[in-house]
Short mmCIF file of C-alpha atoms (C1' of nucleotides) in Angstrom, two decimals:
data_model
loop_
_atom_site.label_atom_id
_atom_site.label_comp_id
_atom_site.label_asym_id
_atom_site.label_seq_id
_atom_site.Cartn_x
_atom_site.Cartn_y
_atom_site.Cartn_z
CA MET A 1 1.72 -5.76 19.78
CA GLN A 2 3.76 -2.61 20.49
CA PHE A 3 6.76 -1.52 18.48
CA LYS A 4 9.53 -1.09 20.85
CA LEU A 5 12.65 -0.66 18.66
CA GLY A 6 14.25 -2.99 21.25
CA PRO A 7 16.06 -6.16 20.55
CA LEU A 8 14.55 -7.64 17.38
CA PRO A 9 13.18 -11.19 17.14
CA GLU A 10 15.69 -13.86 15.83
CA CYS A 11 13.49 -14.74 12.89
CA PRO A 12 14.21 -12.41 10.09
CA CYS A 13 10.56 -12.36 9.09
CA ALA A 14 9.20 -11.45 12.54
CA ALA A 15 12.08 -8.79 12.59
CA THR A 16 10.80 -7.32 9.39
CA VAL A 17 7.15 -7.35 10.55
CA GLU A 18 8.24 -5.61 13.81
CA THR A 19 9.97 -2.87 11.75
CA VAL A 20 7.32 -2.20 9.01
CA GLY A 21 4.50 -4.52 9.89
CA GLU A 22 1.86 -1.72 10.53
CA TRP A 23 -0.86 -0.95 8.06
CA TRP A 24 0.39 2.46 7.00
CA SER A 25 4.04 1.76 6.90
CA ILE A 26 3.92 -0.33 3.86
CA LEU A 27 1.75 2.32 2.01
CA ILE A 28 4.09 5.10 3.14
CA LEU A 29 6.93 3.00 1.78
CA ARG A 30 5.08 2.36 -1.43
CA ASP A 31 4.65 6.06 -1.87
CA ALA A 32 8.30 6.70 -0.96
CA MET A 33 9.40 4.36 -3.66
CA GLN A 34 7.55 6.53 -6.23
CA GLY A 35 9.42 9.61 -5.14
CA PHE A 36 7.33 11.16 -2.36
CA THR A 37 9.47 12.64 0.20
CA ARG A 38 7.40 15.44 2.19
CA PHE A 39 4.98 15.08 5.09
CA GLU A 40 2.23 16.85 3.14
CA GLN A 41 2.65 14.61 0.04
CA PHE A 42 2.19 11.48 2.03
CA GLN A 43 -0.84 12.91 3.89
CA ARG A 44 -2.63 13.95 0.88
CA SER A 45 -1.82 10.79 -0.96
CA LEU A 46 -2.96 8.41 1.87
CA GLY A 47 -5.54 10.49 3.49
CA ILE A 48 -3.96 9.51 6.66
CA ALA A 49 -4.36 11.66 10.01
CA PRO A 50 -1.25 13.81 10.51
CA ASN A 51 -0.66 12.45 14.08
CA MET A 52 -0.59 8.88 12.55
CA LEU A 53 1.74 9.98 9.86
CA ALA A 54 4.19 11.68 12.23
CA ARG A 55 4.30 8.40 14.26
CA ARG A 56 4.94 6.30 11.42
CA LEU A 57 7.65 8.50 9.98
CA LYS A 58 9.27 8.71 13.43
CA HIS A 59 9.24 4.86 13.69
CA LEU A 60 10.58 4.45 10.11
CA THR A 61 13.19 7.03 10.64
CA ASP A 62 14.23 5.48 14.02
CA SER A 63 14.51 2.13 12.19
CA GLY A 64 16.79 3.50 9.62
CA ILE A 65 14.46 3.27 6.73
CA PHE A 66 14.04 7.02 6.14
CA GLU A 67 16.51 9.73 6.71
CA ARG A 68 15.18 13.10 7.95
CA ARG A 69 16.81 15.72 5.79
CA LEU A 70 16.62 19.53 6.06
CA TYR A 71 15.59 20.86 2.87
CA SER A 72 14.88 24.51 3.92
CA THR A 73 16.55 26.36 6.66
CA ARG A 74 14.61 29.65 6.61
CA PRO A 75 11.42 28.15 7.40
CA ALA A 76 12.98 24.90 8.92
CA ARG A 77 11.49 22.14 6.84
CA HIS A 78 12.38 18.43 6.50
CA GLU A 79 11.87 15.69 4.09
CA TYR A 80 11.98 11.95 4.46
CA VAL A 81 14.30 10.35 2.04
CA LEU A 82 14.71 6.55 1.81
CA THR A 83 18.13 5.02 3.01
CA GLU A 84 19.64 2.26 1.22
CA LYS A 85 17.99 -0.10 3.72
CA GLY A 86 14.69 1.59 2.64
CA ARG A 87 15.16 1.29 -1.01
CA ASP A 88 16.07 -2.22 -0.50
CA PHE A 89 12.69 -3.00 0.68
CA PHE A 90 11.33 -2.63 -2.70
CA PRO A 91 11.05 -6.34 -3.55
CA VAL A 92 8.70 -6.87 -0.78
CA ILE A 93 6.31 -4.03 -2.20
CA ALA A 94 6.71 -5.61 -5.68
CA ALA A 95 6.00 -9.14 -4.40
CA MET A 96 2.77 -7.55 -2.88
CA VAL A 97 1.88 -5.84 -6.08
CA GLY A 98 2.32 -9.03 -7.95
CA TRP A 99 0.28 -11.09 -5.51
CA GLY A 100 -2.47 -8.44 -5.42
CA ASN A 101 -2.70 -8.41 -9.15
CA ARG A 102 -2.85 -12.11 -9.49
CA HIS A 103 -5.44 -12.62 -7.01
CA PHE A 104 -7.68 -9.42 -6.96
CA ALA A 105 -7.43 -8.05 -10.60
CA LYS A 106 -9.76 -10.28 -12.23
CA ASP A 107 -10.41 -7.96 -15.19
CA GLY A 108 -6.82 -7.01 -15.54
CA PRO A 109 -4.58 -4.90 -13.43
CA ALA A 110 -5.17 -1.27 -12.55
CA LEU A 111 -1.42 -0.76 -11.81
CA LEU A 112 1.65 -2.65 -12.95
CA LEU A 113 5.46 -2.38 -12.69
CA ALA A 114 7.47 -1.21 -15.75
CA ASP A 115 11.10 -0.71 -16.66
CA ARG A 116 11.81 2.94 -16.05
CA SER A 117 13.98 3.32 -19.26
CA SER A 118 12.17 1.05 -21.59
CA GLY A 119 8.73 1.32 -20.34
CA ARG A 120 8.25 -2.48 -20.80
CA ALA A 121 6.03 -4.18 -18.28
CA LEU A 122 7.57 -6.25 -15.67
CA ASP A 123 6.41 -9.55 -14.22
CA PRO A 124 8.07 -9.75 -10.84
CA VAL A 125 8.99 -13.38 -9.68
CA LEU A 126 11.18 -14.49 -6.72
CA VAL A 127 14.07 -16.68 -7.86
CA ASP A 128 17.15 -17.97 -6.32
CA SER A 129 20.04 -15.66 -7.43
CA ALA A 130 22.32 -18.59 -8.25
CA SER A 131 20.00 -20.94 -10.13
CA LEU A 132 17.47 -18.55 -11.24
CA GLN A 133 14.80 -21.07 -10.36
CA PRO A 134 11.62 -19.66 -8.75
CA ILE A 135 11.21 -20.01 -5.01
CA ASP A 136 7.91 -21.24 -3.82
CA ALA A 137 6.33 -22.85 -0.73
CA ASP A 138 6.53 -26.31 -2.20
CA THR A 139 10.18 -26.39 -3.06
CA ALA A 140 11.77 -24.26 -0.41
CA MET A 141 12.07 -24.76 3.35
CA ALA A 142 13.54 -22.91 6.25
CA VAL A 143 16.80 -24.11 7.68
CA ALA A 144 18.95 -22.96 10.57
CA GLY A 145 21.71 -20.34 9.74
CA PRO A 146 24.93 -20.08 11.36
CA GLN A 147 23.68 -17.88 14.25
CA ALA A 148 20.72 -19.89 15.06
CA SER A 149 19.98 -20.28 18.73
CA PRO A 150 19.33 -23.93 20.19
CA GLN A 151 15.68 -23.00 20.39
CA MET A 152 15.63 -22.06 16.72
CA ARG A 153 17.43 -25.22 15.76
CA GLU A 154 14.92 -27.27 17.75
CA ARG A 155 11.83 -25.43 16.29
CA LEU A 156 13.12 -25.97 12.81
CA ALA A 157 13.78 -29.70 13.36
CA MET A 158 10.22 -29.90 14.57
CA VAL A 159 8.72 -28.24 11.56
CA ALA A 160 10.96 -30.29 9.20
CA ALA A 161 9.27 -33.39 10.72
CA LEU A 162 5.82 -32.05 9.71
CA ARG A 163 6.60 -31.96 6.06
CA PRO A 164 8.85 -34.85 5.01
CA ILE A 165 11.01 -34.11 1.97
CA PRO A 166 9.30 -35.33 -1.13
CA SER A 167 10.56 -38.51 -3.01
CA SER A 168 11.88 -39.93 0.19
CA ASN A 169 10.09 -42.57 2.06
CA GLY A 170 9.22 -40.76 5.28
CA MET B 1 -7.96 1.09 9.79
CA GLN B 2 -10.43 -1.62 10.04
CA PHE B 3 -10.53 -4.91 7.95
CA LYS B 4 -13.87 -4.91 6.34
CA LEU B 5 -13.73 -7.57 3.63
CA GLY B 6 -15.66 -5.04 1.54
CA PRO B 7 -14.53 -3.67 -1.85
CA LEU B 8 -10.70 -3.73 -2.07
CA PRO B 9 -8.70 -0.71 -3.08
CA GLU B 10 -7.71 -0.43 -6.66
CA CYS B 11 -3.96 -0.54 -5.80
CA PRO B 12 -2.74 -4.03 -5.62
CA CYS B 13 -0.28 -3.22 -2.85
CA ALA B 14 -3.06 -1.63 -0.76
CA ALA B 15 -5.37 -4.66 -1.55
CA THR B 16 -2.71 -6.91 -0.34
CA VAL B 17 -2.09 -4.84 2.80
CA GLU B 18 -5.96 -4.81 3.52
CA THR B 19 -6.08 -8.63 3.36
CA VAL B 20 -2.92 -9.64 5.27
CA GLY B 21 -1.67 -6.42 6.69
CA GLU B 22 -1.97 -7.08 10.36
CA TRP B 23 0.92 -7.92 12.57
CA TRP B 24 0.04 -11.55 13.20
CA SER B 25 -1.30 -12.31 9.77
CA ILE B 26 2.17 -12.52 8.32
CA LEU B 27 3.53 -14.57 11.06
CA ILE B 28 0.53 -17.08 10.77
CA LEU B 29 1.19 -17.36 7.12
CA ARG B 30 4.87 -17.86 7.83
CA ASP B 31 4.07 -20.88 10.07
CA ALA B 32 1.59 -22.25 7.68
CA MET B 33 4.10 -22.28 4.79
CA GLN B 34 6.25 -24.43 7.12
CA GLY B 35 3.44 -26.96 7.50
CA PHE B 36 1.43 -25.81 10.40
CA THR B 37 -2.29 -26.26 10.15
CA ARG B 38 -3.82 -26.61 13.53
CA PHE B 39 -5.14 -23.92 15.93
CA GLU B 40 -3.15 -25.24 18.76
CA GLN B 41 0.05 -25.49 16.64
CA PHE B 42 -0.29 -21.85 15.73
CA GLN B 43 -1.09 -20.82 19.23
CA ARG B 44 2.09 -22.58 20.76
CA SER B 45 4.37 -21.46 18.05
CA LEU B 46 3.40 -17.72 18.14
CA GLY B 47 2.43 -17.33 21.82
CA ILE B 48 -0.74 -15.57 20.45
CA ALA B 49 -3.89 -15.17 22.50
CA PRO B 50 -6.54 -17.59 21.34
CA ASN B 51 -9.09 -14.87 20.69
CA MET B 52 -6.72 -13.03 18.44
CA LEU B 53 -5.86 -16.21 16.60
CA ALA B 54 -9.48 -16.95 16.00
CA ARG B 55 -10.02 -13.52 14.63
CA ARG B 56 -7.00 -13.67 12.26
CA LEU B 57 -7.86 -17.20 11.05
CA LYS B 58 -11.43 -16.15 10.43
CA HIS B 59 -10.24 -13.19 8.44
CA LEU B 60 -7.71 -15.27 6.47
CA THR B 61 -10.30 -17.93 5.71
CA ASP B 62 -12.94 -15.36 4.76
CA SER B 63 -10.26 -13.94 2.37
CA GLY B 64 -9.72 -17.24 0.67
CA ILE B 65 -6.20 -17.83 2.04
CA PHE B 66 -6.98 -20.65 4.38
CA GLU B 67 -9.50 -23.40 3.76
CA ARG B 68 -11.04 -24.58 6.95
CA ARG B 69 -11.15 -28.32 6.63
CA LEU B 70 -12.71 -31.12 8.95
CA TYR B 71 -10.06 -33.64 9.80
CA SER B 72 -11.88 -35.49 12.49
CA THR B 73 -15.69 -35.86 12.78
CA ARG B 74 -15.97 -37.73 16.02
CA PRO B 75 -14.84 -34.83 17.99
CA ALA B 76 -15.41 -32.30 15.27
CA ARG B 77 -12.00 -30.78 14.56
CA HIS B 78 -10.89 -28.44 11.88
CA GLU B 79 -7.62 -27.66 10.48
CA TYR B 80 -6.57 -24.60 8.41
CA VAL B 81 -4.94 -25.49 5.11
CA LEU B 82 -3.49 -22.92 2.68
CA THR B 83 -5.30 -22.51 -0.47
CA GLU B 84 -3.52 -21.93 -3.83
CA LYS B 85 -3.83 -18.28 -3.10
CA GLY B 86 -2.38 -18.60 0.25
CA ARG B 87 0.66 -20.82 -0.98
CA ASP B 88 1.19 -18.09 -3.62
CA PHE B 89 1.89 -15.65 -0.81
CA PHE B 90 5.26 -17.25 -0.24
CA PRO B 91 7.36 -14.87 -2.30
CA VAL B 92 6.22 -12.06 -0.03
CA ILE B 93 7.38 -13.94 3.08
CA ALA B 94 10.63 -14.99 1.30
CA ALA B 95 11.32 -11.27 0.36
CA MET B 96 10.73 -10.37 3.94
CA VAL B 97 13.12 -13.12 5.12
CA GLY B 98 15.66 -11.75 2.64
CA TRP B 99 15.36 -8.17 3.65
CA GLY B 100 15.45 -9.12 7.41
CA ASN B 101 18.58 -11.16 6.87
CA ARG B 102 20.36 -8.53 4.85
CA HIS B 103 19.65 -5.72 7.32
CA PHE B 104 19.35 -7.29 10.74
CA ALA B 105 21.49 -10.24 10.81
CA LYS B 106 24.98 -8.74 11.10
CA ASP B 107 26.75 -11.80 12.45
CA GLY B 108 25.17 -14.05 9.92
CA PRO B 109 21.51 -15.33 9.71
CA ALA B 110 19.77 -17.22 12.18
CA LEU B 111 17.33 -18.69 9.54
CA LEU B 112 17.72 -18.98 5.81
CA LEU B 113 15.90 -20.64 2.88
CA ALA B 114 17.06 -23.73 1.34
CA ASP B 115 15.83 -26.07 -1.57
CA ARG B 116 13.80 -28.89 0.04
CA SER B 117 15.23 -31.66 -2.09
CA SER B 118 18.99 -30.56 -2.46
CA GLY B 119 19.29 -28.67 0.80
CA ARG B 120 21.21 -25.94 -1.05
CA ALA B 121 20.93 -22.49 0.48
CA LEU B 122 18.78 -20.04 -1.66
CA ASP B 123 19.31 -16.37 -1.97
CA PRO B 124 15.95 -14.85 -2.81
CA VAL B 125 15.95 -12.09 -5.40
CA LEU B 126 13.08 -10.54 -7.34
CA VAL B 127 13.46 -10.51 -11.12
CA ASP B 128 11.43 -9.94 -14.09
CA SER B 129 10.23 -13.28 -15.37
CA ALA B 130 10.99 -12.44 -19.03
CA SER B 131 14.40 -10.77 -18.85
CA LEU B 132 15.46 -12.26 -15.52
CA GLN B 133 16.80 -8.93 -14.58
CA PRO B 134 16.58 -7.79 -10.98
CA ILE B 135 13.73 -5.36 -10.11
CA ASP B 136 14.58 -2.58 -7.89
CA ALA B 137 13.36 0.79 -6.86
CA ASP B 138 15.74 2.67 -9.18
CA THR B 139 14.95 0.84 -12.38
CA ALA B 140 11.24 0.01 -11.87
CA MET B 141 8.28 2.38 -11.82
CA ALA B 142 4.50 2.04 -11.51
CA VAL B 143 2.43 2.43 -14.66
CA ALA B 144 -1.31 2.42 -15.26
CA GLY B 145 -2.82 -0.92 -16.13
CA PRO B 146 -5.67 -1.61 -18.55
CA GLN B 147 -8.21 -1.41 -15.73
CA ALA B 148 -6.91 1.94 -14.23
CA SER B 149 -9.39 4.46 -13.31
CA PRO B 150 -9.08 7.98 -14.36
CA GLN B 151 -7.95 8.86 -10.84
CA MET B 152 -5.32 6.32 -10.82
CA ARG B 153 -3.93 7.47 -14.19
CA GLU B 154 -4.00 11.06 -12.95
CA ARG B 155 -2.14 9.96 -9.82
CA LEU B 156 0.47 7.97 -11.73
CA ALA B 157 1.03 10.93 -14.22
CA MET B 158 1.78 13.08 -11.04
CA VAL B 159 4.17 10.76 -9.53
CA ALA B 160 5.90 10.15 -12.99
CA ALA B 161 6.58 13.95 -12.94
CA LEU B 162 8.26 13.64 -9.47
CA ARG B 163 10.97 11.40 -10.87
CA PRO B 164 11.94 12.06 -14.39
CA ILE B 165 13.35 9.15 -16.27
CA PRO B 166 17.21 9.08 -16.14
CA SER B 167 19.46 9.87 -19.16
CA SER B 168 16.95 12.31 -20.35
CA ASN B 169 17.12 15.94 -20.07
CA GLY B 170 14.24 16.65 -17.60
"C1'" DC C 1 -15.48 -40.69 37.33
"C1'" DC C 2 -11.29 -37.95 36.33
"C1'" DA C 3 -7.62 -36.06 33.46
"C1'" DG C 4 -6.47 -34.55 29.14
"C1'" DT C 5 -6.84 -32.45 24.37
"C1'" DA C 6 -8.64 -29.42 20.75
"C1'" DA C 7 -10.86 -25.61 19.36
"C1'" DC C 8 -12.70 -22.17 20.54
"C1'" DT C 9 -15.79 -17.99 23.04
"C1'" DA C 10 -16.66 -14.34 26.71
"C1'" DT C 11 -15.11 -10.62 29.54
"C1'" DC C 12 -12.62 -6.86 30.11
"C1'" DA C 13 -8.37 -3.88 30.81
"C1'" DT C 14 -5.01 -1.75 28.11
"C1'" DT C 15 -3.14 -0.07 23.83
"C1'" DT C 16 -3.55 1.92 19.46
"C1'" DT C 17 -5.83 4.39 16.04
"C1'" DG C 18 -7.74 8.30 14.02
"C1'" DC C 19 -10.75 12.63 13.87
"C1'" DA C 20 -10.64 17.58 14.80
"C1'" DA C 21 -8.42 21.37 16.23
"C1'" DG C 22 -4.64 24.23 17.11
"C1'" DC C 23 0.19 25.96 16.81
"C1'" DG C 24 4.70 27.96 15.28
"C1'" DA C 25 7.40 29.80 11.82
"C1'" DC C 26 7.74 31.82 7.88
"C1'" DA C 27 6.28 33.67 2.97
"C1'" DT C 28 3.33 36.41 0.16
"C1'" DC C 29 0.10 39.85 -0.72
"C1'" DA C 30 -2.44 44.14 0.02
"C1'" DT D 1 0.96 46.63 9.23
"C1'" DG D 2 -2.08 43.18 9.12
"C1'" DA D 3 -4.43 39.14 6.56
"C1'" DT D 4 -4.00 34.94 4.62
"C1'" DG D 5 -1.71 30.74 3.22
"C1'" DT D 6 1.67 26.88 3.61
"C1'" DC D 7 4.01 23.20 5.69
"C1'" DG D 8 5.04 20.21 9.44
"C1'" DC D 9 3.69 19.09 12.80
"C1'" DT D 10 1.28 18.60 18.27
"C1'" DT D 11 -2.69 17.98 21.62
"C1'" DG D 12 -7.02 16.29 23.31
"C1'" DC D 13 -10.03 12.84 23.20
"C1'" DA D 14 -13.42 9.03 21.64
"C1'" DA D 15 -13.66 4.86 19.23
"C1'" DA D 16 -11.67 0.56 17.92
"C1'" DA D 17 -8.40 -3.03 18.12
"C1'" DT D 18 -5.55 -5.96 20.94
"C1'" DG D 19 -4.49 -9.08 24.33
"C1'" DA D 20 -4.56 -11.45 28.96
"C1'" DT D 21 -7.35 -14.54 31.65
"C1'" DA D 22 -11.01 -17.52 32.23
"C1'" DG D 23 -14.45 -20.59 30.73
"C1'" DT D 24 -17.08 -23.67 27.35
"C1'" DT D 25 -18.03 -27.69 24.55
"C1'" DA D 26 -17.23 -32.10 22.97
"C1'" DC D 27 -14.97 -35.58 22.93
"C1'" DT D 28 -10.82 -39.66 24.16
"C1'" DG D 29 -8.64 -42.67 27.08
"C1'" DG D 30 -7.98 -44.93 31.64
#
DNA sequence: CCAGTAACTATCATTTTGCAAGCGACATCA
DNA sequence: TGATGTCGCTTGCAAAATGATAGTTACTGG
C-alpha cells in the first residue's frame, strides 16, 4: 500500500491510516508531542535510519501535520513543528497509550499521562462531548454522514444488518 | 520494522504500534468492530489479497486481539471474533474517525459515530475519567510510571526539560 | 458429476525498508 | 590554514514486506 497523497478515501478512519498509518509516523508524532522538533532529536530518540526519517518527515509535512520552519539561516537549518492538525492528533496517541497500558503493563505502567500544571495522573477515556458517556464498541455504531456516497450508504446498511440493535426483536 | 511477537517495548504507545501498527490491521479492526467476523467478509470489504489477510489475522490472533472460533464442523470453518482486548481498541479507532472527520471532511463527514440505541450522533473527545477535562497536547505530559526503567526515567526527564511547565519562570 | 462456497496456501514480481556511507555548509578550535 | 565536529540530509544497495494471481482442500447442493 503506497502513500500517494492523492484523493483520500471516503472513510475517515482509512483517510487517517493513509496519512499517518506507517510504523514510524506514530512514533515520530509521539516524540513531537513531547517537544521534539529537530531531525537529529528524532533520529537519536527512535534509532531510525536517516533516509527513513527524511521520508516520513516529508510525508507528514506534505500532509500538513508538520510545518518545516527555518530556525537558523547561517547554516540553513530547519525544524519540524506540529501544526494545529498535528497537535490535534494527540487523542489518538493518548488512546494508544491507554490501550497499551491496560493490556501490556501487567505489573504497572512504565509511562503514563499527567496534567502538565498539577502533575496529577490522567486516565484517558473516550466520551461523547455532549453526554460525557463513554464510547465503546457495543454502544456505538457507524452511520452515514451528510456527504456519504451511495456506496457508503449501501455498505453501512449492510453492516447494520449484521448487528441488530439490542433490546429490539431482530 | 518487523513484527516479531517477542518482548514488547516499554513505551505503551510503541507496544501498541508493534501490535496493530500495520496498514491493514487498523482497517481489519475497524470492520471487526462493525460486526465482521469471516475471512471472506474482510476480503470483500477491504479488497485485500488473501495471503495478506491471512498473515494479518494470524498476527492479530497471536496477539490476543482475535479469537479463532470454529463455527461449522462439517466443512471445518472458522470465524475471527474480537476478544475483550480487541473490543477495547475501539477508542483508538473512534479517535481516528474523529480526527479524520475534523481534518479531511471539509464538506461534512461521510461517516460518523452514533449511539446504537438512540441513534443520536456522537462527538468523540478524549477526557480524563476523573475530572472529565479534555486531554490535549498542551495540557498533558508523559511521566514515569511505577515500572519505568532508569533509561525511561532519564528520557522523560530530558523531554521535560524541552518543554518547561507554563506559568513558571523557566 | 458439476458448480459453488469458504478459507486458505504457493509462487513470484514489485515495493518498501533500513543499513552504511558520504556530502555540503557551516562553526569552532589550534 | 587546516582539522575536526555538527546538523540535516542524500545515495546505493541488500533484505524484507507487500500484493497480484493462481491453486488447493473440503465440503454442500443440485
